[in-house]
mmCIF file of C-alpha atoms and ligand atoms in Angstrom:
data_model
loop_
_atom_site.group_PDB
_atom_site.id
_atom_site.type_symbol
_atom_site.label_atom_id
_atom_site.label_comp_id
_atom_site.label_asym_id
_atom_site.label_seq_id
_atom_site.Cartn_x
_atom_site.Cartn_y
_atom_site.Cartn_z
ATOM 1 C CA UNK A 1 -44.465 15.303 -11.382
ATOM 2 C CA UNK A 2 -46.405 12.588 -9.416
ATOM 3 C CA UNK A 3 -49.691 13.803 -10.776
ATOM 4 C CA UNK A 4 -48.371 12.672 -14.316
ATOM 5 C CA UNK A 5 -47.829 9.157 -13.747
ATOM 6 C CA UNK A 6 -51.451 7.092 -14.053
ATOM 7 C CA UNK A 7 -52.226 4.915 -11.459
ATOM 8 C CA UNK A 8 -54.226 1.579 -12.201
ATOM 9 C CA UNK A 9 -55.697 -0.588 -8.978
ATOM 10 C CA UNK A 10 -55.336 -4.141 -9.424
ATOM 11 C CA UNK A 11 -56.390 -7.060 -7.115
ATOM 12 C CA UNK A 12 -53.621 -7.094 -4.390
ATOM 13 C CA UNK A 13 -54.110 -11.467 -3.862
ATOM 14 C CA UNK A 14 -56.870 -13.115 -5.378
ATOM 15 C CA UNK A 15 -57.973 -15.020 -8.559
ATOM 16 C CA UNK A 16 -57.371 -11.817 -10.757
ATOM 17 C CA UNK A 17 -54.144 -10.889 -9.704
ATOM 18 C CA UNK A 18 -51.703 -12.909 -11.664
ATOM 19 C CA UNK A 19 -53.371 -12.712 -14.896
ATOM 20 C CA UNK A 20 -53.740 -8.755 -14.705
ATOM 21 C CA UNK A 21 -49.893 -7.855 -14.077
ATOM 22 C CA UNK A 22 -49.549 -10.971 -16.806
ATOM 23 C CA UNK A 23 -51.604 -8.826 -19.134
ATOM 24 C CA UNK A 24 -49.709 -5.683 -17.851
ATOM 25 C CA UNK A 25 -46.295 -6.696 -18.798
ATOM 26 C CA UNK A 26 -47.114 -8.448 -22.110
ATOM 27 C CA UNK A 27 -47.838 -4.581 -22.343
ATOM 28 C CA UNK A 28 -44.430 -3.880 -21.755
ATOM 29 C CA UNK A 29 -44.770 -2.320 -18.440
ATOM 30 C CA UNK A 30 -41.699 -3.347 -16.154
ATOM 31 C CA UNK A 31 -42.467 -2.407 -12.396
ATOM 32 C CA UNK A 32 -40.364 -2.190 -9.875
ATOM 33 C CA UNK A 33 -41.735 -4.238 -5.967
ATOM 34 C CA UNK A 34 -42.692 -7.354 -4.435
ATOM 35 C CA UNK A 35 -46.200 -8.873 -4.276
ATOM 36 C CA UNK A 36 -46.332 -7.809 -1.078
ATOM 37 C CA UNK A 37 -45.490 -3.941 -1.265
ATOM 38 C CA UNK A 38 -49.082 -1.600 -1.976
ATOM 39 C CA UNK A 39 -47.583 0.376 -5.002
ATOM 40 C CA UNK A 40 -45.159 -0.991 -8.042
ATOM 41 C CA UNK A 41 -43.547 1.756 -9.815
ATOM 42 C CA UNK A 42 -43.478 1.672 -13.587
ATOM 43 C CA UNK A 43 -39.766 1.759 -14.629
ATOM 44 C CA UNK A 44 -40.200 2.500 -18.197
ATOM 45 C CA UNK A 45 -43.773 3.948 -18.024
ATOM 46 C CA UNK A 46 -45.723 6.728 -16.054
ATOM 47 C CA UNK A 47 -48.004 4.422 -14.320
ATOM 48 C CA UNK A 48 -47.803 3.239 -11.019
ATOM 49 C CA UNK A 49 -49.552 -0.350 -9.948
ATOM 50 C CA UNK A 50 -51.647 0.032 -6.421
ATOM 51 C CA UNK A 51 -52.459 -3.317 -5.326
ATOM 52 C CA UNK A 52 -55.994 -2.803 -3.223
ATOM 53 C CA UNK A 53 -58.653 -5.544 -2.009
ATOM 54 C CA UNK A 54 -61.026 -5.933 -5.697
ATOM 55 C CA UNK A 55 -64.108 -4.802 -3.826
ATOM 56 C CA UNK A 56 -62.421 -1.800 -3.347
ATOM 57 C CA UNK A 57 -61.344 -0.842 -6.378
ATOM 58 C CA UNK A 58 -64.391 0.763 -7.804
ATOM 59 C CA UNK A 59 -64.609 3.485 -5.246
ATOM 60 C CA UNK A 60 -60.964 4.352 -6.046
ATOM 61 C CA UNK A 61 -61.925 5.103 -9.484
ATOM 62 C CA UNK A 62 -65.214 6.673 -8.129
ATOM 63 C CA UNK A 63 -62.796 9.161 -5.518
ATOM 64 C CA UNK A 64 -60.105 9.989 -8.210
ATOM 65 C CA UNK A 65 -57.652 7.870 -5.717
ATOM 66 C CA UNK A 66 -56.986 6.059 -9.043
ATOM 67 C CA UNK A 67 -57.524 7.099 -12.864
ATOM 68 C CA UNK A 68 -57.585 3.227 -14.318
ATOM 69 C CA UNK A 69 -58.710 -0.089 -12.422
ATOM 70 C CA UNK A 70 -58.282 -3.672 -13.373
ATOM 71 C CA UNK A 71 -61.604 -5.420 -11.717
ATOM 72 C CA UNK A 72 -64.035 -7.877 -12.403
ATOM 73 C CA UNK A 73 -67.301 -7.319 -13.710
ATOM 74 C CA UNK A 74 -68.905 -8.742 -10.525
ATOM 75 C CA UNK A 75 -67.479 -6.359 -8.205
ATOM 76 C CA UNK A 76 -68.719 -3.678 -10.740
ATOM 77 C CA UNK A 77 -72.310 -4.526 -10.730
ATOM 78 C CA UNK A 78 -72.434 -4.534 -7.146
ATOM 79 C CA UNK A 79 -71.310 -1.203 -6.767
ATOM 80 C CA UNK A 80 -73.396 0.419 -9.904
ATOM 81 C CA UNK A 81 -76.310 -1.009 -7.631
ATOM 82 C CA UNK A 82 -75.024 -0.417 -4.312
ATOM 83 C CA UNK A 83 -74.500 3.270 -5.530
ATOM 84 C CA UNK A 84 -78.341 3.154 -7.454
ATOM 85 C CA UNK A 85 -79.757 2.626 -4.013
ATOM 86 C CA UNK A 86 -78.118 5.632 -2.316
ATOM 87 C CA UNK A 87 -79.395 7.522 -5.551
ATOM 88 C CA UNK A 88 -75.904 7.876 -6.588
ATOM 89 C CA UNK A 89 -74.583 7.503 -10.429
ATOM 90 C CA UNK A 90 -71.473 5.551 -10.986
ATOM 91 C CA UNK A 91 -68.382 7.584 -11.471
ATOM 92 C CA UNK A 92 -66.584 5.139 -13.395
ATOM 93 C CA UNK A 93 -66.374 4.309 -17.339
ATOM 94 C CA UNK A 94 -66.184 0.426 -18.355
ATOM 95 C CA UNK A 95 -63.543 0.991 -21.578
ATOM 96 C CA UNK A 96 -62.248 -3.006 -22.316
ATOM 97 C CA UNK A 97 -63.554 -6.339 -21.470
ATOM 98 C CA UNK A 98 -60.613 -8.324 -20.566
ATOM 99 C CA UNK A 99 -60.505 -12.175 -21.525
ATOM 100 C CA UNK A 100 -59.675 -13.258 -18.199
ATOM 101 C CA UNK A 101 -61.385 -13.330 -14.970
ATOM 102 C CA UNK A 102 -64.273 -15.943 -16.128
ATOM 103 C CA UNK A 103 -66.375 -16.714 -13.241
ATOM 104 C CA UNK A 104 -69.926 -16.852 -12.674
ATOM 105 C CA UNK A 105 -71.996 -15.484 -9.048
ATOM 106 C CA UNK A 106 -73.570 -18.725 -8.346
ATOM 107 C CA UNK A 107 -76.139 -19.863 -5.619
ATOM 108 C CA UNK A 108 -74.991 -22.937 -4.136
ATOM 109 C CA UNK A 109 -76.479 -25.433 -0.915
ATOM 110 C CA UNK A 110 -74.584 -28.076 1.675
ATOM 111 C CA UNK A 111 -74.551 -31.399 -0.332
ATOM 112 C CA UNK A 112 -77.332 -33.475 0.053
ATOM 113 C CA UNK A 113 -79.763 -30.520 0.732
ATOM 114 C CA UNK A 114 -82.462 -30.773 -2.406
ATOM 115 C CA UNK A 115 -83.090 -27.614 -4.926
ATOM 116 C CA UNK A 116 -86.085 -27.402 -6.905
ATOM 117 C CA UNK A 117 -85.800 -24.195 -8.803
ATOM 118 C CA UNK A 118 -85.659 -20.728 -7.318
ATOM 119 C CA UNK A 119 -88.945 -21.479 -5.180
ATOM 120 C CA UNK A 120 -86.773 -23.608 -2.712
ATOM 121 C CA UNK A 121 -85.277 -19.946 -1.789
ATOM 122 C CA UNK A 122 -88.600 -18.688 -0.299
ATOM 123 C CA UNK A 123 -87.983 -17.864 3.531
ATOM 124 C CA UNK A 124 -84.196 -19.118 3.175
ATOM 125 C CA UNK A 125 -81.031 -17.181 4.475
ATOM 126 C CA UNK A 126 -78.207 -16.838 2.045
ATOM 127 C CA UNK A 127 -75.321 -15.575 3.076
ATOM 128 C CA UNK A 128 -73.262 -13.735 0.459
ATOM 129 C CA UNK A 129 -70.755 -10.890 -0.333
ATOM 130 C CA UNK A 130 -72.734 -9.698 -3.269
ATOM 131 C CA UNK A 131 -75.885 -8.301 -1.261
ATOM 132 C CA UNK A 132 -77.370 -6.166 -4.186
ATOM 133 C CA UNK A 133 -76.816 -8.405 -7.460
ATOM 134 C CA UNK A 134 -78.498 -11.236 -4.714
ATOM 135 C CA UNK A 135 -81.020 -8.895 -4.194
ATOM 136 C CA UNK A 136 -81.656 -7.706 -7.205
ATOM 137 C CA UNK A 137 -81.771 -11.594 -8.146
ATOM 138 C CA UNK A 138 -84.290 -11.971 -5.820
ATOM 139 C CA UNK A 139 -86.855 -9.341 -6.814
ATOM 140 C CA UNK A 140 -86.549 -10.373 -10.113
ATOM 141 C CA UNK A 141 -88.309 -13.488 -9.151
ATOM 142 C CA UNK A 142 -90.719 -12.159 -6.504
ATOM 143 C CA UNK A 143 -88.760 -14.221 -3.768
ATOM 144 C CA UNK A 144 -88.606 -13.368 -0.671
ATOM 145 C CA UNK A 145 -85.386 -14.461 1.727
ATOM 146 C CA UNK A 146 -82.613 -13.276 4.216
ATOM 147 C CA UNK A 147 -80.200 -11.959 2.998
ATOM 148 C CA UNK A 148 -77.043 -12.360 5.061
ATOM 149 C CA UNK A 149 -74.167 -10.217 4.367
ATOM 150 C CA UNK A 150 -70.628 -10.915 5.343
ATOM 151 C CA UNK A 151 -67.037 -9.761 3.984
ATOM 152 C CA UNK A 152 -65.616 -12.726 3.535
ATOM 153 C CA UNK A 153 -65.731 -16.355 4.220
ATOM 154 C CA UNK A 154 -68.846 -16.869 2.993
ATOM 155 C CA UNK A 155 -68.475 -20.452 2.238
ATOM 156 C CA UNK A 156 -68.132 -21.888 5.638
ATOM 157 C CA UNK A 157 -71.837 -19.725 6.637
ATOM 158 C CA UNK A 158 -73.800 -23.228 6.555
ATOM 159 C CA UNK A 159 -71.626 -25.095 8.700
ATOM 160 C CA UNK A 160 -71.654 -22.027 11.198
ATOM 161 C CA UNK A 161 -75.484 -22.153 11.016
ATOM 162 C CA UNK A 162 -75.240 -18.486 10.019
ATOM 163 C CA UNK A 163 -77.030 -19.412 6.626
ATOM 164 C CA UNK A 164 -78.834 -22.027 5.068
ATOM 165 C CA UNK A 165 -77.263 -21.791 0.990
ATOM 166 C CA UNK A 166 -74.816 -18.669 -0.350
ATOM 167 C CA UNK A 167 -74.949 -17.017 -3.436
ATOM 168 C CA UNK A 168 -70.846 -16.486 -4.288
ATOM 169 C CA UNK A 169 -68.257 -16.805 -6.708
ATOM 170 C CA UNK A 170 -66.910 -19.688 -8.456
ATOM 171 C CA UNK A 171 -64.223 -20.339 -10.935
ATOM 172 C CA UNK A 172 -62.842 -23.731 -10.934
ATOM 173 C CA UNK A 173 -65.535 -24.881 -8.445
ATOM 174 C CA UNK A 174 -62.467 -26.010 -6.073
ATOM 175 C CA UNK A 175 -63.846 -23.770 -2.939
ATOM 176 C CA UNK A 176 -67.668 -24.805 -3.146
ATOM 177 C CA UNK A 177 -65.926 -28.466 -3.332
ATOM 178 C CA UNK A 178 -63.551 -28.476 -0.506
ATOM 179 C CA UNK A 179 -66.739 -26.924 1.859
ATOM 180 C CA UNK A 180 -68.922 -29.815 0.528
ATOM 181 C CA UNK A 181 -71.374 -27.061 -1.280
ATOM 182 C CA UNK A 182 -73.229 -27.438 -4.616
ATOM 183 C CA UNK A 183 -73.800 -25.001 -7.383
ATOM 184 C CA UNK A 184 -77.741 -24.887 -7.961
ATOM 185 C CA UNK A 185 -78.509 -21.395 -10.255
ATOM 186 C CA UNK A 186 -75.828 -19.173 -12.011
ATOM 187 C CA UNK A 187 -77.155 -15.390 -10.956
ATOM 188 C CA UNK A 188 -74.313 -13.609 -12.910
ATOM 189 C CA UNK A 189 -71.719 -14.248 -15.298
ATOM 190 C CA UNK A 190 -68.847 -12.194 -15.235
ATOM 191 C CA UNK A 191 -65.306 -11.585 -16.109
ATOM 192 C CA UNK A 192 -62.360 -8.803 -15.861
ATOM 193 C CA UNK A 193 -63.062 -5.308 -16.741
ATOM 194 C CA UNK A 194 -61.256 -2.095 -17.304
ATOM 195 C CA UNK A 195 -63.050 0.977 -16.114
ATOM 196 C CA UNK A 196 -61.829 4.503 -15.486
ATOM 197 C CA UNK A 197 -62.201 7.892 -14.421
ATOM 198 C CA UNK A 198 -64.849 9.893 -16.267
ATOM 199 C CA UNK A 199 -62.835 12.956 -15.494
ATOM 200 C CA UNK A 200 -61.093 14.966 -18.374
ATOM 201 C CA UNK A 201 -57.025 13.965 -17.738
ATOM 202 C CA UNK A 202 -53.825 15.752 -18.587
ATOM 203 C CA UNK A 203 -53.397 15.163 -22.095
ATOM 204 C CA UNK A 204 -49.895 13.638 -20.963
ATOM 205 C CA UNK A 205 -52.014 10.867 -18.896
ATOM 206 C CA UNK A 206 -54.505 10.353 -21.367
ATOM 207 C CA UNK A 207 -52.192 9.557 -24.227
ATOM 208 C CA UNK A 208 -50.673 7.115 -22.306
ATOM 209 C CA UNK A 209 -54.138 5.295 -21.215
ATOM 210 C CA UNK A 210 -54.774 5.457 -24.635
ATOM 211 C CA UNK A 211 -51.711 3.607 -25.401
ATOM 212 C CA UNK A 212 -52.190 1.697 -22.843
ATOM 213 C CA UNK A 213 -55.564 0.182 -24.259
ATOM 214 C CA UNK A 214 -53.971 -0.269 -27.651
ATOM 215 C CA UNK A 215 -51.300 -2.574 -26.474
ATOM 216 C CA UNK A 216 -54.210 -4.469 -24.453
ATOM 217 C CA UNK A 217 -56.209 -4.916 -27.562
ATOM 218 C CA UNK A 218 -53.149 -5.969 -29.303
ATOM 219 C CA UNK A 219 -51.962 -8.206 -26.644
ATOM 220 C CA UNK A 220 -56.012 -9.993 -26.319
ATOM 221 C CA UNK A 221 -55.285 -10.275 -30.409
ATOM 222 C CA UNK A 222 -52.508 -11.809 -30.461
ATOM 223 C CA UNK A 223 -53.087 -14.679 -27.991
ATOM 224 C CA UNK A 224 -54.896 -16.909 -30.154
ATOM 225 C CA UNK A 225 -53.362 -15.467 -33.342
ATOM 226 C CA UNK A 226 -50.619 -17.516 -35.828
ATOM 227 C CA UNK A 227 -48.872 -16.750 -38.966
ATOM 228 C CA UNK A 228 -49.256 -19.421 -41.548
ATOM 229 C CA UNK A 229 -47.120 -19.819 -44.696
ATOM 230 C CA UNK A 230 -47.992 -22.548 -47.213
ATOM 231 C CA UNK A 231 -47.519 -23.163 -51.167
ATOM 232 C CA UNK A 232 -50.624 -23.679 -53.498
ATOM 233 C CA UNK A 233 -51.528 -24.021 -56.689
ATOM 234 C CA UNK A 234 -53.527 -20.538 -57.991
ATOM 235 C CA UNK A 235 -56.326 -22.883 -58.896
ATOM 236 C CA UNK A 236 -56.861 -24.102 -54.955
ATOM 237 C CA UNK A 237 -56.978 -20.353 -53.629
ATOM 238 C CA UNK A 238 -60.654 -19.786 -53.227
ATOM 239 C CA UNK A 239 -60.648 -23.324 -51.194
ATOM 240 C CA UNK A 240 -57.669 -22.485 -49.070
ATOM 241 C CA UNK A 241 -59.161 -19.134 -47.888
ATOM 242 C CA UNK A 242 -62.039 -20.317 -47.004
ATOM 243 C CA UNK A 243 -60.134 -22.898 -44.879
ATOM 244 C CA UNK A 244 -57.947 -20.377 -43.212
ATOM 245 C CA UNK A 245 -59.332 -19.834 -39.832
ATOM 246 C CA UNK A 246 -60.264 -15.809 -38.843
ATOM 247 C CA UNK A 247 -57.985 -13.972 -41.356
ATOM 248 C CA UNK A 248 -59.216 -11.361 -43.912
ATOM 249 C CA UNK A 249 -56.829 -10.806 -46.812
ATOM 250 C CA UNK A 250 -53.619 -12.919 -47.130
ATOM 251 C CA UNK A 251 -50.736 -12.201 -48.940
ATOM 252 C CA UNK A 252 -50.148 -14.193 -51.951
ATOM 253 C CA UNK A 253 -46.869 -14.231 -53.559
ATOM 254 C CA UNK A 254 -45.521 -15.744 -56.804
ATOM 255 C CA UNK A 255 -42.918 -18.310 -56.418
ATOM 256 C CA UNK A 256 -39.845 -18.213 -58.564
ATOM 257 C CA UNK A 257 -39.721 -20.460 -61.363
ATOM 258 C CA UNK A 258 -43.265 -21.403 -60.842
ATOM 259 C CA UNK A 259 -46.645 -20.246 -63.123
ATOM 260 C CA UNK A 260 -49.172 -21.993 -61.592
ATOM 261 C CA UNK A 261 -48.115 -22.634 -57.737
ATOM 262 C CA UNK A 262 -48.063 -19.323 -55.227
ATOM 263 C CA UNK A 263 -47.412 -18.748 -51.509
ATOM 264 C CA UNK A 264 -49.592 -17.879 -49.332
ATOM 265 C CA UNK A 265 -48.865 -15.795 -45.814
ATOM 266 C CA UNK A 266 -51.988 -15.205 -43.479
ATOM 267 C CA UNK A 267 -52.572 -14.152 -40.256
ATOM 268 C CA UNK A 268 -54.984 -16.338 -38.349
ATOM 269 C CA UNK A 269 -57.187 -14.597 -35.669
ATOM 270 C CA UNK A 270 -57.677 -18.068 -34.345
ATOM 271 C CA UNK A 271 -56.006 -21.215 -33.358
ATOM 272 C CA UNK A 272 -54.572 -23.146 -36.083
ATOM 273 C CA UNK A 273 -55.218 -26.576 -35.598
ATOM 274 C CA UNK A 274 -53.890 -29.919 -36.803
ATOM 275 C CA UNK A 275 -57.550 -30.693 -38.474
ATOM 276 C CA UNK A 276 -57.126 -27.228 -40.136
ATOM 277 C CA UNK A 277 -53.339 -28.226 -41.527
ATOM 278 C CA UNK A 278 -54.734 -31.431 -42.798
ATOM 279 C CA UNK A 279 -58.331 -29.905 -44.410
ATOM 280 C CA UNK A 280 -55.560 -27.480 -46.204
ATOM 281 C CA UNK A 281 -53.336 -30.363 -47.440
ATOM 282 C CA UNK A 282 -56.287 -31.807 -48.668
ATOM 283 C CA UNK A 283 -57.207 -28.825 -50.485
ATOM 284 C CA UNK A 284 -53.301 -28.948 -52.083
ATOM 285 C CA UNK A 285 -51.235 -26.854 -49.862
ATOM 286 C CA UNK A 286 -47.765 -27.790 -48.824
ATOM 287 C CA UNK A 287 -44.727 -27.175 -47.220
ATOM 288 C CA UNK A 288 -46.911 -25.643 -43.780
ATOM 289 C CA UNK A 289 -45.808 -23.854 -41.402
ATOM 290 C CA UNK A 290 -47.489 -22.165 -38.630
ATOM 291 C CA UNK A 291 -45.768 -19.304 -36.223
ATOM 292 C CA UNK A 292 -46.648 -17.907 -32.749
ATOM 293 C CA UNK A 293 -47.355 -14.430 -33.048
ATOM 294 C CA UNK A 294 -45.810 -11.808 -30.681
ATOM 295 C CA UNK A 295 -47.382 -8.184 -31.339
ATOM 296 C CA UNK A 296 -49.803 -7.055 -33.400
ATOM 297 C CA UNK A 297 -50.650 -3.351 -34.411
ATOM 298 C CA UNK A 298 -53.431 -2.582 -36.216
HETATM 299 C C1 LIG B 301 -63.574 -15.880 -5.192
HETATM 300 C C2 LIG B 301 -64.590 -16.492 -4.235
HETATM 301 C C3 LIG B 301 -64.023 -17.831 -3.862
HETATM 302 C C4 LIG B 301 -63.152 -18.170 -5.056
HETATM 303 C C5 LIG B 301 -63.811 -19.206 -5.931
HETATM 304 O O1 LIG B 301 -62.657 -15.076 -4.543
HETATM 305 O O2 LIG B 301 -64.824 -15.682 -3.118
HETATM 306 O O3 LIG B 301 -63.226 -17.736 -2.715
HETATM 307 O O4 LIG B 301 -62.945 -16.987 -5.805
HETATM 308 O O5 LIG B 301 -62.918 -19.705 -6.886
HETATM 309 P P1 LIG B 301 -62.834 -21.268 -7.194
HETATM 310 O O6 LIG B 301 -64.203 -21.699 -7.710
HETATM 311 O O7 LIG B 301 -61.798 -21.356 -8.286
HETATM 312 O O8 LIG B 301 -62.441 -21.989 -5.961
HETATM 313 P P2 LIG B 301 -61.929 -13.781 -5.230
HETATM 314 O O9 LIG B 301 -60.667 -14.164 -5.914
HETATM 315 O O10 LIG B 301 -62.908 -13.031 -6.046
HETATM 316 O O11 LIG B 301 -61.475 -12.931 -3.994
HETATM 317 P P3 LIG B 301 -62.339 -12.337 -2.797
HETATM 318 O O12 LIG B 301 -63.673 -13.026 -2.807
HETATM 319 O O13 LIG B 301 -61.497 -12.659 -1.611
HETATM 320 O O14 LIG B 301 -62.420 -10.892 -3.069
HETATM 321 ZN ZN1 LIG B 302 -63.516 -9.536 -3.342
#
């Protein structure tokens, strides 16, 4: 029965875990472990949760260990290259960009150590984790420089003297800050990903990883999205949808005892803001409201 139940890698401690098992149970999915524990097991789903080091999660989609993986676009490139060199293709499909994860692979020197441009690389040893996108980075400009790989840690290579800049990830900036480092070039952008098997599943496990992405999209929907009510008069419509922010047909409704004023119920793809409320005011609406949405099914 084991072979039924999906299983989806996610990063075990790092900056992606949190907000993939947040987007996993605004799916619904309740699983049953602690942080600490390898596998949680879906209580009310068949799919299991392996929690894995990131930069190993493509190969578990690319050995079958796993059918889904939660993983940022970063660690993705790297291995689509890493495998490219070996003359290998990449086993894994990329099926949802996730609106989380936002980071960029960024080169970055000891303060007070001057950058002019990607010249200032020539003859340099960067230490990263990303070897091939740095690479790859590298050729692009006809630069050559050392390329120092580690597995971690990278930030503290200057100080060691094992490196003289690194090319690594930043988010908030807080790590490059607390080792005294400054961003100089962005080399990638990235962000989370959802790739998975290319291999044909039982139809049991692929209508679940097809529900699966449906609640996703709904739940990446949703985030942003409010339902606004208001009263106008027929004569303001045109005005009012236009000012209604990322919604495609609202529902108008006639309002009893009332020829010339209607309500109006939209859903708003986008953030409804107090500018927006007053624009509409302005345009005669009244009695606003705006509502959180919860789930959305298209
Ligand atoms: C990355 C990177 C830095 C940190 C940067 O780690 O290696 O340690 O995030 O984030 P900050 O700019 O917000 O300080 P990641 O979570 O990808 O884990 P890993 O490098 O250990 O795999
Ligand atoms: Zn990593």
């Amino acid at each position: 029965m084991d072979e039924l139940r999906l299983k989806l890698a996610v990063q075990k401690s790092g900056r992606l875990t949190d907000p993939s098992l947040d987007i996993l149970f605004r799916c619904g999915l309740k699983l049953s472990r602690g942080k600490d524990q390898l596998m949680g097991y879906g209580e009310n789903m068949p799919l299991d949760v392996l929690f894995v080091r990131d930069d190993d999660i493509p190969d578990l989609v690319q050995e079958d260990v796993c059918d889904l993986g939660l993983v940022g676009l970063n660690v993705l490139e790297e291995k689509r290259l890493e495998l490219r060199e070996r003359g290998q293709a990449a086993r894994f499909q990329q099926i949802r960009t996730l609106d989380f994860g936002r980071c960029r692979l960024s080169l970055a020197v000891p303060e007070g150590v001057s950058f002019e441009g990607s010249s200032s690389l020539r003859g340099k040893r960067i230490a990263t984790t990303y070897p091939f996108l740095l690479q790859r980075y590298l050729r692009e400009r006809d630069i050559s420089a050392d390329i120092v790989t580690l597995s971690g840690a990278v930030e503290i290579a200057p100080r060691l003297g094992r490196a003289d800049l690194i090319c690594d990830l930043v988010s908030t900036g807080s790590t490059l800050q607390a080792n005294h480092l400054r961003e100089v070039e962005t080399v990638m952008e990235s962000h989370a990903v959802i790739i998975r098997t290319p291999l044909t599943l039982p139809p049991e496990k692929d209508e679940w990883v097809e529900r699966l992405m449906m609640r996703i999209d709904g739940v990446q929907q949703v985030k942003e999205s409010k339902y606004i009510m208001l009263h106008a008069p027929r004569s303001a419509l045109p005005e009012i949808r236009r000012l209604l922010p990322g919604s495609e047909s609202p529902t108008i409704i006639p309002l009893e005892g009332s020829t010339e004023k209607v309500a109006i119920h939209a859903v708003c793809r986008e953030n409804v803001f107090w500018e927006t409320l007053e624009s509409l005011k302005k345009a005669g609406a009244s009695a606003l409201l705006v509502l959180p949405v919860e789930k959305m099914l298209a």
